[in-house]
Short mmCIF file of C-alpha atoms and ligand atoms in Angstrom, two decimals:
data_model
loop_
_atom_site.label_atom_id
_atom_site.label_comp_id
_atom_site.label_asym_id
_atom_site.label_seq_id
_atom_site.Cartn_x
_atom_site.Cartn_y
_atom_site.Cartn_z
CA HIS A 294 -37.73 14.20 173.45
CA ARG A 295 -40.48 15.96 173.78
CA HIS A 296 -39.30 18.57 176.32
CA LEU A 297 -35.97 19.36 176.55
CA LEU A 298 -36.22 20.70 180.22
CA GLY A 299 -32.81 20.13 181.31
CA ILE A 300 -29.03 18.49 180.56
CA GLU A 301 -29.61 15.71 183.30
CA GLN A 302 -32.57 14.19 180.75
CA LEU A 303 -29.68 13.62 177.06
CA SER A 304 -27.30 11.15 176.63
CA PRO A 305 -24.23 11.84 175.12
CA ALA A 306 -25.38 11.20 171.46
CA ASP A 307 -28.01 12.95 171.96
CA ILE A 308 -25.44 16.33 172.90
CA THR A 309 -23.84 15.20 169.63
CA ALA A 310 -26.74 15.57 167.74
CA ILE A 311 -28.23 18.78 168.76
CA LEU A 312 -24.26 20.42 168.26
CA ASP A 313 -23.50 18.28 165.19
CA LEU A 314 -27.12 19.94 163.63
CA ALA A 315 -26.59 23.01 165.36
CA GLU A 316 -22.86 23.12 163.01
CA THR A 317 -25.14 23.11 160.16
CA TYR A 318 -26.69 26.65 161.77
CA VAL A 319 -24.03 28.39 163.07
CA ASP A 320 -23.18 27.96 158.72
CA LEU A 321 -26.63 29.87 158.48
CA ASN A 322 -26.69 32.32 160.20
CA ARG A 323 -23.35 33.77 158.86
CA GLN A 324 -24.99 34.66 155.39
CA SER A 325 -26.60 37.81 154.06
CA ALA A 326 -29.51 35.65 153.82
CA LYS A 327 -30.57 33.46 157.09
CA HIS A 328 -33.27 32.33 156.23
CA SER A 329 -35.18 28.98 156.78
CA ASP A 330 -38.53 26.45 157.24
CA VAL A 331 -38.18 24.17 158.82
CA LEU A 332 -41.06 25.53 161.79
CA SER A 333 -42.64 27.17 158.79
CA GLY A 334 -47.08 27.47 160.24
CA LEU A 335 -45.82 26.44 164.06
CA THR A 336 -45.77 28.90 166.61
CA GLN A 337 -43.36 30.00 170.09
CA ILE A 338 -43.80 31.04 173.06
CA ASN A 339 -41.52 32.59 174.93
CA MET A 340 -42.48 33.45 178.11
CA PHE A 341 -39.46 35.17 180.57
CA PHE A 342 -40.86 35.68 183.99
CA GLU A 343 -37.43 37.04 185.17
CA ASN A 344 -34.87 39.08 182.76
CA SER A 345 -32.91 38.52 180.03
CA THR A 346 -30.83 39.18 177.25
CA ARG A 347 -28.93 37.12 174.89
CA THR A 348 -31.33 34.16 175.97
CA GLN A 349 -34.48 35.89 174.81
CA ALA A 350 -33.22 37.79 171.85
CA SER A 351 -31.91 34.50 170.55
CA PHE A 352 -34.38 32.24 171.07
CA GLU A 353 -36.62 35.27 169.20
CA LEU A 354 -34.59 35.98 166.38
CA ALA A 355 -34.01 31.24 166.48
CA GLY A 356 -38.26 30.99 165.86
CA LYS A 357 -37.62 33.95 162.75
CA ARG A 358 -34.53 32.37 161.53
CA LEU A 359 -36.20 28.88 161.03
CA GLY A 360 -40.00 30.84 160.05
CA ALA A 361 -41.78 29.61 163.29
CA ASP A 362 -44.43 32.75 163.57
CA VAL A 363 -42.94 33.84 166.80
CA MET A 364 -44.65 35.57 170.14
CA ASN A 365 -43.68 37.74 172.90
CA MET A 366 -45.56 37.07 176.22
CA SER A 367 -44.56 40.76 177.66
CA MET A 368 -45.01 38.97 181.15
CA GLN A 369 -44.34 42.69 183.24
CA ALA A 370 -48.04 43.67 180.94
CA SER A 371 -49.97 40.13 181.77
CA SER A 372 -52.14 38.91 184.16
CA ILE A 373 -50.00 37.43 186.09
CA LYS A 374 -49.32 40.97 187.44
CA LYS A 375 -53.46 40.84 188.66
CA GLY A 376 -52.64 37.27 190.36
CA GLU A 377 -52.60 34.73 188.05
CA THR A 378 -51.33 31.63 188.79
CA LEU A 379 -48.00 30.16 186.17
CA ILE A 380 -49.83 27.11 186.10
CA ASP A 381 -53.58 29.47 185.05
CA THR A 382 -51.28 32.28 182.62
CA ALA A 383 -49.60 28.53 180.86
CA MET A 384 -52.65 26.98 180.58
CA THR A 385 -54.86 29.71 178.68
CA LEU A 386 -51.99 29.86 176.13
CA ASN A 387 -52.33 25.78 175.55
CA ALA A 388 -55.16 26.64 174.73
CA MET A 389 -54.07 29.08 171.73
CA HIS A 390 -52.39 25.94 170.02
CA PRO A 391 -48.92 26.70 170.77
CA ASP A 392 -46.22 24.33 169.51
CA LEU A 393 -42.84 25.72 170.77
CA LEU A 394 -43.20 27.06 174.29
CA VAL A 395 -40.27 28.56 175.95
CA VAL A 396 -40.54 29.62 179.50
CA ARG A 397 -38.06 31.56 181.93
CA HIS A 398 -38.76 31.17 185.66
CA PRO A 399 -37.23 32.01 189.12
CA HIS A 400 -38.26 29.39 190.40
CA SER A 401 -36.36 25.81 190.47
CA GLY A 402 -38.25 22.66 188.51
CA ALA A 403 -40.98 25.67 187.18
CA VAL A 404 -40.51 24.59 184.26
CA ASP A 405 -40.99 21.26 184.65
CA LEU A 406 -44.21 21.75 186.61
CA LEU A 407 -45.16 23.09 183.37
CA ALA A 408 -44.41 20.93 180.86
CA GLN A 409 -46.86 18.46 182.85
CA LYS A 410 -49.88 20.10 181.60
CA VAL A 411 -48.78 22.02 178.09
CA ASN A 412 -49.94 19.73 175.56
CA CYS A 413 -46.97 21.89 173.54
CA ALA A 414 -42.30 21.07 173.23
CA VAL A 415 -41.63 22.68 176.63
CA LEU A 416 -38.14 24.47 176.19
CA ASN A 417 -36.15 25.08 179.54
CA ALA A 418 -35.16 29.15 179.47
CA GLY A 419 -33.92 28.95 183.16
CA ASP A 420 -34.60 27.46 186.16
CA GLY A 421 -34.04 28.77 189.79
CA ARG A 422 -31.17 26.87 190.71
CA HIS A 423 -31.76 24.00 188.68
CA GLU A 424 -31.17 23.73 185.00
CA HIS A 425 -30.19 26.16 181.61
CA PRO A 426 -29.55 23.40 178.65
CA THR A 427 -29.61 25.89 176.16
CA GLN A 428 -27.00 27.49 177.70
CA ALA A 429 -25.25 23.98 178.05
CA LEU A 430 -25.32 23.32 174.38
CA LEU A 431 -23.94 26.36 173.50
CA ASP A 432 -20.67 26.39 175.83
CA ALA A 433 -20.09 23.01 174.98
CA LEU A 434 -20.27 24.05 170.71
CA THR A 435 -17.77 26.99 171.45
CA ILE A 436 -15.94 24.55 173.79
CA ARG A 437 -15.81 21.45 170.74
CA ARG A 438 -14.45 24.66 167.70
CA ALA A 439 -12.27 26.13 170.07
CA LYS A 440 -10.85 22.27 171.11
CA GLY A 441 -11.95 20.81 168.25
CA ARG A 442 -13.36 17.84 171.18
CA LEU A 443 -15.99 18.03 173.95
CA HIS A 444 -13.76 15.89 175.88
CA ARG A 445 -11.16 14.11 177.66
CA LEU A 446 -10.45 18.52 178.46
CA ASN A 447 -9.92 20.28 182.15
CA ILE A 448 -12.14 22.38 182.66
CA ALA A 449 -12.18 25.07 185.59
CA ILE A 450 -16.08 26.77 186.66
CA CYS A 451 -15.39 29.60 189.28
CA GLY A 452 -17.02 31.81 191.85
CA ASP A 453 -20.83 31.13 192.74
CA ILE A 454 -21.45 27.81 191.72
CA ALA A 455 -24.22 27.78 194.98
CA HIS A 456 -26.42 30.20 192.92
CA SER A 457 -25.99 28.99 189.30
CA ARG A 458 -28.30 26.59 187.11
CA VAL A 459 -25.71 27.30 184.63
CA ALA A 460 -22.76 25.77 186.61
CA ARG A 461 -25.14 22.82 187.07
CA SER A 462 -26.04 22.23 183.71
CA ASN A 463 -22.65 22.54 182.62
CA LEU A 464 -21.28 20.35 184.77
CA ILE A 465 -23.03 17.63 183.79
CA LEU A 466 -22.79 18.07 180.88
CA LEU A 467 -19.64 18.60 180.82
CA GLY A 468 -19.42 15.47 182.95
CA LYS A 469 -21.11 12.80 180.58
CA MET A 470 -18.58 13.82 178.11
CA GLU A 471 -15.62 13.07 180.21
CA ASN A 472 -14.47 16.57 181.11
CA ARG A 473 -12.44 16.80 184.36
CA ILE A 474 -14.08 19.87 186.43
CA ARG A 475 -12.78 21.79 189.13
CA LEU A 476 -15.48 24.06 191.04
CA ILE A 477 -13.37 27.41 192.21
CA GLY A 478 -14.66 29.98 194.92
CA PRO A 479 -15.00 30.97 198.41
CA PRO A 480 -16.70 27.65 200.24
CA THR A 481 -19.62 29.33 200.73
CA LEU A 482 -20.68 29.57 196.85
CA VAL A 483 -19.26 26.33 196.03
CA PRO A 484 -22.03 23.60 197.70
CA ALA A 485 -20.37 19.93 198.81
CA GLN A 486 -22.57 18.24 197.60
CA PHE A 487 -21.03 19.86 194.00
CA ALA A 488 -18.87 17.43 194.62
CA ALA A 489 -21.12 14.69 194.24
CA PHE A 490 -21.02 15.97 189.81
CA GLY A 491 -17.51 14.32 190.08
CA ALA A 492 -15.29 17.20 190.36
CA GLU A 493 -12.51 18.81 192.24
CA VAL A 494 -13.00 21.61 194.99
CA TYR A 495 -10.94 23.91 195.20
CA ASP A 496 -11.12 27.22 196.84
CA ASP A 497 -7.38 28.70 196.62
CA MET A 498 -8.23 30.46 192.13
CA ARG A 499 -4.29 30.71 191.78
CA GLU A 500 -4.10 26.20 192.30
CA GLY A 501 -7.20 25.58 190.86
CA LEU A 502 -6.96 27.46 187.47
CA LYS A 503 -2.80 25.22 186.99
CA ASP A 504 -3.10 23.76 183.38
CA VAL A 505 -6.68 23.43 182.55
CA ASP A 506 -7.93 24.28 179.60
CA VAL A 507 -10.55 25.78 180.09
CA VAL A 508 -11.57 28.43 182.15
CA MET A 509 -15.97 29.68 182.99
CA MET A 510 -16.12 32.50 184.81
CA LEU A 511 -19.51 33.28 186.35
CA ARG A 512 -21.33 36.13 187.36
CA LEU A 513 -21.77 36.78 191.31
CA GLN A 514 -25.52 36.46 191.23
CA LYS A 515 -25.99 39.08 194.97
CA GLU A 516 -30.16 39.02 194.39
CA ARG A 517 -30.33 35.05 194.83
CA MET A 518 -28.64 35.68 197.70
CA ASP A 519 -31.56 36.27 200.66
CA GLY A 520 -29.15 37.52 203.79
CA GLY A 521 -26.42 34.87 203.78
CA PHE A 522 -23.07 35.55 202.97
CA ILE A 523 -22.33 38.64 201.06
CA PRO A 524 -18.36 39.08 199.74
CA SER A 525 -17.13 42.92 199.32
CA GLU A 526 -16.95 43.36 194.99
CA ARG A 527 -13.11 44.64 196.53
CA GLU A 528 -12.04 41.74 197.44
CA TYR A 529 -14.18 38.77 196.00
CA TYR A 530 -12.19 40.04 193.07
CA HIS A 531 -8.91 40.26 194.52
CA ARG A 532 -9.58 36.47 195.44
CA TYR A 533 -11.72 35.18 192.56
CA GLY A 534 -12.05 37.97 189.75
CA LEU A 535 -10.28 35.94 187.03
CA ASP A 536 -7.41 38.57 185.76
CA ARG A 537 -4.52 38.22 183.44
CA GLU A 538 -1.90 37.38 185.79
CA LYS A 539 -3.78 34.62 187.55
CA LEU A 540 -4.50 32.88 184.27
CA GLY A 541 -1.09 32.85 183.76
CA LEU A 542 -1.45 29.66 185.34
CA ALA A 543 -3.25 28.23 182.97
CA LYS A 544 -2.60 26.07 180.34
CA ALA A 545 -0.71 29.24 177.62
CA ASP A 546 -3.86 28.31 174.95
CA ALA A 547 -6.55 28.42 177.73
CA ILE A 548 -10.24 29.83 176.90
CA VAL A 549 -12.57 32.49 179.11
CA MET A 550 -16.03 32.10 178.62
CA HIS A 551 -18.67 34.41 180.88
CA PRO A 552 -22.55 33.11 179.90
CA GLY A 553 -22.77 37.27 180.83
CA PRO A 554 -24.33 38.91 181.80
CA MET A 555 -20.95 40.66 183.16
CA ASN A 556 -19.63 42.39 186.46
CA ARG A 557 -16.58 42.93 185.36
CA GLY A 558 -14.03 44.00 187.40
CA VAL A 559 -16.11 41.49 189.89
CA GLU A 560 -15.43 37.73 188.77
CA ILE A 561 -13.58 39.03 185.70
CA ASP A 562 -11.41 41.57 184.22
CA GLY A 563 -12.95 44.41 180.95
CA THR A 564 -10.08 44.45 179.58
CA LEU A 565 -9.53 40.44 179.40
CA ALA A 566 -13.26 39.67 178.61
CA ASP A 567 -12.64 42.01 175.55
CA ASP A 568 -9.17 39.99 174.30
CA ILE A 569 -10.11 38.45 171.24
CA ASN A 570 -7.51 36.56 171.65
CA ARG A 571 -8.26 34.46 174.54
CA SER A 572 -11.37 35.17 174.92
CA VAL A 573 -15.00 32.81 173.62
CA ILE A 574 -17.67 34.96 175.34
CA GLN A 575 -18.47 37.10 171.76
CA GLU A 576 -18.92 33.34 170.05
CA GLN A 577 -20.35 31.63 173.08
CA VAL A 578 -23.29 34.76 171.97
CA GLU A 579 -23.35 33.51 168.27
CA MET A 580 -23.48 30.03 169.82
CA GLY A 581 -26.68 30.54 171.22
CA VAL A 582 -28.65 30.96 168.18
CA ALA A 583 -27.14 28.68 166.94
CA VAL A 584 -27.90 25.59 169.31
CA ARG A 585 -31.17 27.35 169.50
CA MET A 586 -32.73 26.55 166.05
CA ALA A 587 -31.03 23.05 166.64
CA ALA A 588 -33.04 22.11 169.74
CA MET A 589 -36.64 23.95 168.46
CA GLU A 590 -35.59 21.82 164.86
CA LEU A 591 -35.45 18.66 166.83
CA LEU A 592 -38.44 19.02 169.38
CA ALA A 593 -40.85 20.39 165.75
CA ARG A 594 -39.44 17.07 164.06
CA ASN A 595 -41.35 15.14 166.40
CA LEU A 596 -44.13 16.88 166.97
CA ARG A 597 -44.53 16.51 163.23
CA GLY A 598 -43.66 12.85 164.38
CA ALA A 599 -46.15 12.29 166.40
CA ALA A 600 -48.81 14.32 164.39
N1 LIG B 958 -26.89 34.11 178.94
C1 LIG B 958 -27.79 34.19 180.56
O1 LIG B 958 -28.56 33.61 179.88
O2 LIG B 958 -27.71 35.68 179.63
P1 LIG B 958 -29.37 36.14 180.03
O3 LIG B 958 -30.22 35.50 181.33
O4 LIG B 958 -29.14 37.41 179.80
O5 LIG B 958 -30.35 36.00 179.08
#
């Protein structure tokens, strides 16, 4: 592949290859000397048109640990503010010969469009409600390490699915790896067409969580609810927030995941999120650096092969 735009374009073998390579970087990242030179001589530009903590920091660290020259564009301070378009901005940077462009954008499809215009490899760091492929890959690595496999698991994806690129990428990835997926949330936040991906849909959390191996919580994305239904946080927590009582319906060894950023007390109980016996939220963050190192290395191999 030339770009990493979505899970949709990856085969199960591609997914396994990325996760296997990422495992080697988990080990590297735990050493005191965290350096490799597989991206040495290459230029990576990070363009985030939407806020980020985890994805931006981990892509930057991933590039630096692999020896790339990494530049973070400050989009708030860029000429986008003077009306320059996304494509003109991308073409301007393209003329400086980057090798890897990491892009987050609020509009679904914006990253695919940009990838058609530039000469370098593009990695989608989240586009609107469409895809967040490296998040799904880091979630997959976390699940595989915790459960010892990435197939035939019962996985619940819970909450604000309608606005979530994380849910969409996970649904595609976990489906490709032959897991049983349940989507749990209020009908207004679980679009019916998502059942077409082969998932079972529940609006009762207690029913949906029965016997699952993995409970993946999602953030209530109020900023994407343009004028539609906005649930009260108190009511939402009561019905759809994950607490110990609801988690008690899942398997005894079920893991709790959340991509972050979290709304404590809205979609998840804060003490449960911090409970290292159940929650793998910090491992997800750790896996994020390793997965992004692996994804960039694989794209760089293609770039070097093409040169
Ligand atoms: N999970 C995730 O994408 O987090 P950020 O928005 O902080 O990058």
